Amino acid sequence: MFSPLVLAHWMPDPASGSPEGGVVVSVDPTLSENRSVSLLRVEGGNAVLSLSPSRASELALTDGQHVDSEEIAARLKRSGVSLNDPDHLFYLSVRDQATLRDESPGAETRQLSAADRSFFEDFTDEAPEDDLDDAFVELDHWLVVGTFIDDKLVCVASMYPWGDTELADLGVITLPEFRGRGLGRTTVRAMSAEALRRGYEPQYRCQLDNAASAALARSAGFTHFGEWEVIDTGE
């Protein structure tokens, strides 16, 4: 269902899937300190604990090892490692990607650039502060798309390459008075189509308690991949 790029990133060895209720350990020397421990629970399938080599040594775990979930929790606790609240992870299925590539957004939805700064500043002045903090939408990101109504910027989505991967993490904000019109869906789909053309895989993340954002992900054609927790570094 999902592209090989997504599966290779999260499931480096699909054949070594975890047993029911258990976790398979993946030791990855490329992990940065702020992602040195993470736990992914794939929808209806495996659980993967990704560790940097130093964290694996600290937790006395080895690559490919299968460990009970409760034992993982106990080892993390003994080592003083805590994880942040989990995020939903959504991706476009291979079939939905093919459909998206054939779509063309209306003229009111387009890519934004530095020339649109005045529109963007007016937009951020009106957007709720919590939305700006949670969605992390910025005009100087790798790819930015906006939707206008009567020459007013009312919805913005932006994305950036996620670390050194070809995944592109996205955020989206629609001004409150313009919600419920499908503008977020249109904007996210237009941006995702362009990311695919550039060879990147759109990635939609949101917290588990953000029902509105999860609903937008699904309405934009994304499929739930799993829940992801990453080490809390205190930053």
mmCIF file of C-alpha atoms in Angstrom:
data_model
loop_
_atom_site.group_PDB
_atom_site.id
_atom_site.type_symbol
_atom_site.label_atom_id
_atom_site.label_comp_id
_atom_site.label_asym_id
_atom_site.label_seq_id
_atom_site.Cartn_x
_atom_site.Cartn_y
_atom_site.Cartn_z
ATOM 1 C CA MET A 1 0.000 0.000 0.000
ATOM 2 C CA PHE A 2 2.743 2.488 0.955
ATOM 3 C CA SER A 3 5.724 3.418 -1.188
ATOM 4 C CA PRO A 4 9.058 1.600 -0.814
ATOM 5 C CA LEU A 5 10.565 4.891 0.391
ATOM 6 C CA VAL A 6 8.259 5.002 3.428
ATOM 7 C CA LEU A 7 8.691 1.317 4.224
ATOM 8 C CA ALA A 8 12.478 1.476 3.893
ATOM 9 C CA HIS A 9 12.661 4.450 6.266
ATOM 10 C CA TRP A 10 10.514 3.013 9.038
ATOM 11 C CA MET A 11 10.895 -0.739 8.479
ATOM 12 C CA PRO A 12 14.532 -1.287 7.446
ATOM 13 C CA ASP A 13 14.024 -5.056 7.434
ATOM 14 C CA PRO A 14 10.338 -5.894 6.866
ATOM 15 C CA ALA A 15 11.115 -9.606 7.160
ATOM 16 C CA SER A 16 12.095 -9.154 10.802
ATOM 17 C CA GLY A 17 8.643 -8.009 11.896
ATOM 18 C CA SER A 18 7.827 -8.074 15.575
ATOM 19 C CA PRO A 19 5.705 -10.800 17.108
ATOM 20 C CA GLU A 20 2.239 -9.879 18.329
ATOM 21 C CA GLY A 21 2.556 -7.499 21.272
ATOM 22 C CA GLY A 22 6.312 -7.246 20.850
ATOM 23 C CA VAL A 23 8.852 -4.826 19.441
ATOM 24 C CA VAL A 24 11.708 -5.322 16.993
ATOM 25 C CA VAL A 25 14.884 -3.310 17.654
ATOM 26 C CA SER A 26 16.539 -1.347 14.849
ATOM 27 C CA VAL A 27 19.980 0.150 15.543
ATOM 28 C CA ASP A 28 20.680 3.057 13.217
ATOM 29 C CA PRO A 29 24.029 4.902 13.348
ATOM 30 C CA THR A 30 22.602 7.848 11.371
ATOM 31 C CA LEU A 31 20.183 8.900 14.130
ATOM 32 C CA SER A 32 20.754 12.315 15.683
ATOM 33 C CA GLU A 33 20.667 12.844 19.445
ATOM 34 C CA ASN A 34 17.139 14.296 19.353
ATOM 35 C CA ARG A 35 15.927 11.130 17.601
ATOM 36 C CA SER A 36 18.251 8.661 19.301
ATOM 37 C CA VAL A 37 15.259 6.734 20.680
ATOM 38 C CA SER A 38 11.909 6.417 18.962
ATOM 39 C CA LEU A 39 9.082 3.929 18.987
ATOM 40 C CA LEU A 40 6.791 3.349 16.009
ATOM 41 C CA ARG A 41 3.630 1.271 16.222
ATOM 42 C CA VAL A 42 2.522 0.524 12.679
ATOM 43 C CA GLU A 43 -1.221 0.408 12.035
ATOM 44 C CA GLY A 44 -2.327 -3.205 12.363
ATOM 45 C CA GLY A 45 1.227 -4.491 12.317
ATOM 46 C CA ASN A 46 4.707 -4.264 13.716
ATOM 47 C CA ALA A 47 6.295 -2.115 16.383
ATOM 48 C CA VAL A 48 9.839 -0.847 15.846
ATOM 49 C CA LEU A 49 12.173 0.669 18.442
ATOM 50 C CA SER A 50 14.841 2.720 16.630
ATOM 51 C CA LEU A 51 18.032 3.409 18.566
ATOM 52 C CA SER A 52 21.380 5.049 17.997
ATOM 53 C CA PRO A 53 24.305 2.702 18.757
ATOM 54 C CA SER A 54 25.041 4.481 22.055
ATOM 55 C CA ARG A 55 21.419 4.213 23.174
ATOM 56 C CA ALA A 56 21.297 0.545 22.168
ATOM 57 C CA SER A 57 24.366 -0.100 24.332
ATOM 58 C CA GLU A 58 22.832 1.864 27.204
ATOM 59 C CA LEU A 59 19.627 -0.189 26.991
ATOM 60 C CA ALA A 60 21.482 -3.481 26.375
ATOM 61 C CA LEU A 61 19.623 -4.104 23.123
ATOM 62 C CA THR A 62 20.901 -5.363 19.770
ATOM 63 C CA ASP A 63 19.825 -4.853 16.181
ATOM 64 C CA GLY A 64 17.047 -7.227 15.140
ATOM 65 C CA GLN A 65 16.259 -8.296 18.700
ATOM 66 C CA HIS A 66 12.624 -9.003 19.561
ATOM 67 C CA VAL A 67 11.566 -7.665 22.956
ATOM 68 C CA ASP A 68 8.275 -7.612 24.839
ATOM 69 C CA SER A 69 6.632 -4.173 25.023
ATOM 70 C CA GLU A 70 6.598 -4.199 28.814
ATOM 71 C CA GLU A 71 10.304 -5.013 28.904
ATOM 72 C CA ILE A 72 11.026 -2.107 26.568
ATOM 73 C CA ALA A 73 9.105 0.236 28.870
ATOM 74 C CA ALA A 74 11.004 -1.070 31.903
ATOM 75 C CA ARG A 75 14.407 -0.610 30.266
ATOM 76 C CA LEU A 76 13.585 2.920 29.162
ATOM 77 C CA LYS A 77 12.453 3.796 32.665
ATOM 78 C CA ARG A 78 15.587 2.357 34.280
ATOM 79 C CA SER A 79 17.739 4.390 31.911
ATOM 80 C CA GLY A 80 15.802 7.576 32.618
ATOM 81 C CA VAL A 81 14.614 7.813 29.017
ATOM 82 C CA SER A 82 11.157 9.279 28.505
ATOM 83 C CA LEU A 83 9.284 9.648 25.234
ATOM 84 C CA ASN A 84 7.173 12.553 24.043
ATOM 85 C CA ASP A 85 3.454 12.137 23.492
ATOM 86 C CA PRO A 86 2.884 10.140 20.289
ATOM 87 C CA ASP A 87 2.063 11.608 16.896
ATOM 88 C CA HIS A 88 -0.124 10.150 14.193
ATOM 89 C CA LEU A 89 1.834 9.449 11.011
ATOM 90 C CA PHE A 90 -0.006 9.632 7.680
ATOM 91 C CA TYR A 91 1.229 8.948 4.132
ATOM 92 C CA LEU A 92 -0.310 8.743 0.688
ATOM 93 C CA SER A 93 -0.762 5.224 -0.604
ATOM 94 C CA VAL A 94 0.797 4.367 -3.961
ATOM 95 C CA ARG A 95 -2.666 4.342 -5.551
ATOM 96 C CA ASP A 96 -3.597 7.724 -4.085
ATOM 97 C CA GLN A 97 -0.321 9.190 -5.286
ATOM 98 C CA ALA A 98 -1.186 8.184 -8.848
ATOM 99 C CA THR A 99 -4.584 9.882 -8.541
ATOM 100 C CA LEU A 100 -3.067 13.030 -7.066
ATOM 101 C CA ARG A 101 -0.557 13.446 -9.888
ATOM 102 C CA ASP A 102 -3.437 13.912 -12.356
ATOM 103 C CA GLU A 103 -5.065 16.741 -10.387
ATOM 104 C CA SER A 104 -4.707 20.449 -11.068
ATOM 105 C CA PRO A 105 -5.641 22.989 -8.379
ATOM 106 C CA GLY A 106 -7.692 26.055 -9.221
ATOM 107 C CA ALA A 107 -6.060 29.407 -9.924
ATOM 108 C CA GLU A 108 -6.713 30.520 -6.335
ATOM 109 C CA THR A 109 -4.213 27.914 -5.044
ATOM 110 C CA ARG A 110 -0.548 28.417 -5.926
ATOM 111 C CA GLN A 111 3.005 28.215 -4.672
ATOM 112 C CA LEU A 112 4.166 31.108 -2.515
ATOM 113 C CA SER A 113 7.532 32.836 -2.539
ATOM 114 C CA ALA A 114 9.308 35.732 -0.836
ATOM 115 C CA ALA A 115 7.310 38.068 -3.068
ATOM 116 C CA ASP A 116 4.207 37.042 -1.095
ATOM 117 C CA ARG A 117 5.606 38.149 2.267
ATOM 118 C CA SER A 118 3.024 40.893 2.818
ATOM 119 C CA PHE A 119 0.195 38.409 2.212
ATOM 120 C CA PHE A 120 1.849 35.916 4.556
ATOM 121 C CA GLU A 121 2.391 38.490 7.307
ATOM 122 C CA ASP A 122 -1.261 39.503 7.152
ATOM 123 C CA PHE A 123 -2.156 35.812 7.343
ATOM 124 C CA THR A 124 -0.012 35.149 10.429
ATOM 125 C CA ASP A 125 -1.403 38.260 12.121
ATOM 126 C CA GLU A 126 -4.875 36.686 11.934
ATOM 127 C CA ALA A 127 -3.974 33.035 12.556
ATOM 128 C CA PRO A 128 -4.386 31.721 16.137
ATOM 129 C CA GLU A 129 -1.104 31.587 18.036
ATOM 130 C CA ASP A 130 -1.619 27.932 18.976
ATOM 131 C CA ASP A 131 -2.030 27.020 15.297
ATOM 132 C CA LEU A 132 1.187 28.826 14.379
ATOM 133 C CA ASP A 133 3.061 26.945 17.121
ATOM 134 C CA ASP A 134 1.586 23.519 16.371
ATOM 135 C CA ALA A 135 1.564 23.535 12.567
ATOM 136 C CA PHE A 136 4.996 25.157 12.017
ATOM 137 C CA VAL A 137 4.073 26.840 8.727
ATOM 138 C CA GLU A 138 6.784 29.183 7.446
ATOM 139 C CA LEU A 139 7.232 31.189 4.245
ATOM 140 C CA ASP A 140 10.916 30.235 3.976
ATOM 141 C CA HIS A 141 10.280 26.489 4.033
ATOM 142 C CA TRP A 142 11.312 24.247 1.144
ATOM 143 C CA LEU A 143 7.833 24.297 -0.413
ATOM 144 C CA VAL A 144 4.933 26.620 0.460
ATOM 145 C CA VAL A 145 1.451 26.697 -1.093
ATOM 146 C CA GLY A 146 -1.408 29.054 -0.313
ATOM 147 C CA THR A 147 -5.049 29.496 -1.233
ATOM 148 C CA PHE A 148 -6.560 32.935 -1.741
ATOM 149 C CA ILE A 149 -10.137 34.210 -1.566
ATOM 150 C CA ASP A 150 -10.762 37.695 -2.992
ATOM 151 C CA ASP A 151 -7.023 38.429 -2.964
ATOM 152 C CA LYS A 152 -6.740 37.429 0.705
ATOM 153 C CA LEU A 153 -4.470 34.577 1.778
ATOM 154 C CA VAL A 154 -6.694 32.322 3.887
ATOM 155 C CA CYS A 155 -4.922 28.942 3.943
ATOM 156 C CA VAL A 156 -1.214 28.097 3.906
ATOM 157 C CA ALA A 157 0.614 24.777 3.897
ATOM 158 C CA SER A 158 4.375 24.367 3.988
ATOM 159 C CA MET A 159 6.827 21.488 4.103
ATOM 160 C CA TYR A 160 10.520 20.802 4.481
ATOM 161 C CA PRO A 161 12.734 17.725 3.976
ATOM 162 C CA TRP A 162 12.708 15.677 7.175
ATOM 163 C CA GLY A 163 16.322 15.352 8.229
ATOM 164 C CA ASP A 164 18.415 13.735 5.504
ATOM 165 C CA THR A 165 15.480 11.743 4.116
ATOM 166 C CA GLU A 166 13.254 12.148 1.065
ATOM 167 C CA LEU A 167 10.247 12.521 3.335
ATOM 168 C CA ALA A 168 8.745 16.030 3.386
ATOM 169 C CA ASP A 169 7.079 16.937 6.672
ATOM 170 C CA LEU A 170 4.107 19.277 6.292
ATOM 171 C CA GLY A 171 1.955 21.667 8.270
ATOM 172 C CA VAL A 172 -1.208 23.514 7.320
ATOM 173 C CA ILE A 173 -3.286 26.353 8.758
ATOM 174 C CA THR A 174 -6.635 27.727 7.606
ATOM 175 C CA LEU A 175 -7.912 30.960 9.127
ATOM 176 C CA PRO A 176 -10.800 30.115 11.492
ATOM 177 C CA GLU A 177 -13.514 32.008 9.586
ATOM 178 C CA PHE A 178 -12.671 30.114 6.381
ATOM 179 C CA ARG A 179 -12.722 26.595 7.781
ATOM 180 C CA GLY A 180 -15.224 23.985 6.679
ATOM 181 C CA ARG A 181 -14.869 24.842 2.970
ATOM 182 C CA GLY A 182 -12.307 22.209 2.021
ATOM 183 C CA LEU A 183 -9.534 24.785 1.596
ATOM 184 C CA GLY A 184 -7.070 22.848 3.743
ATOM 185 C CA ARG A 185 -7.689 19.729 1.679
ATOM 186 C CA THR A 186 -7.149 21.600 -1.588
ATOM 187 C CA THR A 187 -3.981 23.298 -0.367
ATOM 188 C CA VAL A 188 -2.424 20.151 1.083
ATOM 189 C CA ARG A 189 -3.168 18.147 -2.047
ATOM 190 C CA ALA A 190 -1.674 20.798 -4.333
ATOM 191 C CA MET A 191 1.487 20.952 -2.233
ATOM 192 C CA SER A 192 1.730 17.164 -1.974
ATOM 193 C CA ALA A 193 1.461 16.791 -5.754
ATOM 194 C CA GLU A 194 4.375 19.177 -6.225
ATOM 195 C CA ALA A 195 6.450 17.344 -3.582
ATOM 196 C CA LEU A 196 5.882 14.069 -5.431
ATOM 197 C CA ARG A 197 7.008 15.693 -8.667
ATOM 198 C CA ARG A 198 10.215 16.703 -6.875
ATOM 199 C CA GLY A 199 10.787 13.119 -5.744
ATOM 200 C CA TYR A 200 9.690 13.567 -2.125
ATOM 201 C CA GLU A 201 7.145 11.678 -0.072
ATOM 202 C CA PRO A 202 4.615 13.921 1.749
ATOM 203 C CA GLN A 203 4.455 13.195 5.475
ATOM 204 C CA TYR A 204 1.549 14.364 7.632
ATOM 205 C CA ARG A 205 2.034 14.317 11.405
ATOM 206 C CA CYS A 206 -0.307 15.453 14.156
ATOM 207 C CA GLN A 207 -0.867 14.717 17.826
ATOM 208 C CA LEU A 208 -3.356 12.030 18.794
ATOM 209 C CA ASP A 209 -5.738 14.499 20.427
ATOM 210 C CA ASN A 210 -5.900 16.754 17.342
ATOM 211 C CA ALA A 211 -8.999 15.198 15.799
ATOM 212 C CA ALA A 212 -9.510 18.043 13.330
ATOM 213 C CA SER A 213 -6.007 17.678 11.898
ATOM 214 C CA ALA A 214 -6.327 13.901 11.626
ATOM 215 C CA ALA A 215 -9.633 14.348 9.803
ATOM 216 C CA LEU A 216 -7.980 16.793 7.387
ATOM 217 C CA ALA A 217 -5.203 14.289 6.690
ATOM 218 C CA ARG A 218 -7.740 11.647 5.747
ATOM 219 C CA SER A 219 -9.864 14.044 3.676
ATOM 220 C CA ALA A 220 -6.706 15.033 1.761
ATOM 221 C CA GLY A 221 -6.222 11.376 0.803
ATOM 222 C CA PHE A 222 -3.661 10.304 3.400
ATOM 223 C CA THR A 223 -3.772 6.887 5.046
ATOM 224 C CA HIS A 224 -2.850 6.276 8.671
ATOM 225 C CA PHE A 225 0.546 4.565 8.893
ATOM 226 C CA GLY A 226 1.083 4.395 12.638
ATOM 227 C CA GLU A 227 1.839 6.196 15.887
ATOM 228 C CA TRP A 228 5.327 7.515 16.589
ATOM 229 C CA GLU A 229 6.984 8.521 19.873
ATOM 230 C CA VAL A 230 10.429 10.112 20.068
ATOM 231 C CA ILE A 231 12.774 10.743 22.986
ATOM 232 C CA ASP A 232 12.028 13.786 25.124
ATOM 233 C CA THR A 233 15.300 15.710 25.194
ATOM 234 C CA GLY A 234 13.848 18.581 27.209
ATOM 235 C CA GLU A 235 14.237 21.034 24.335
#
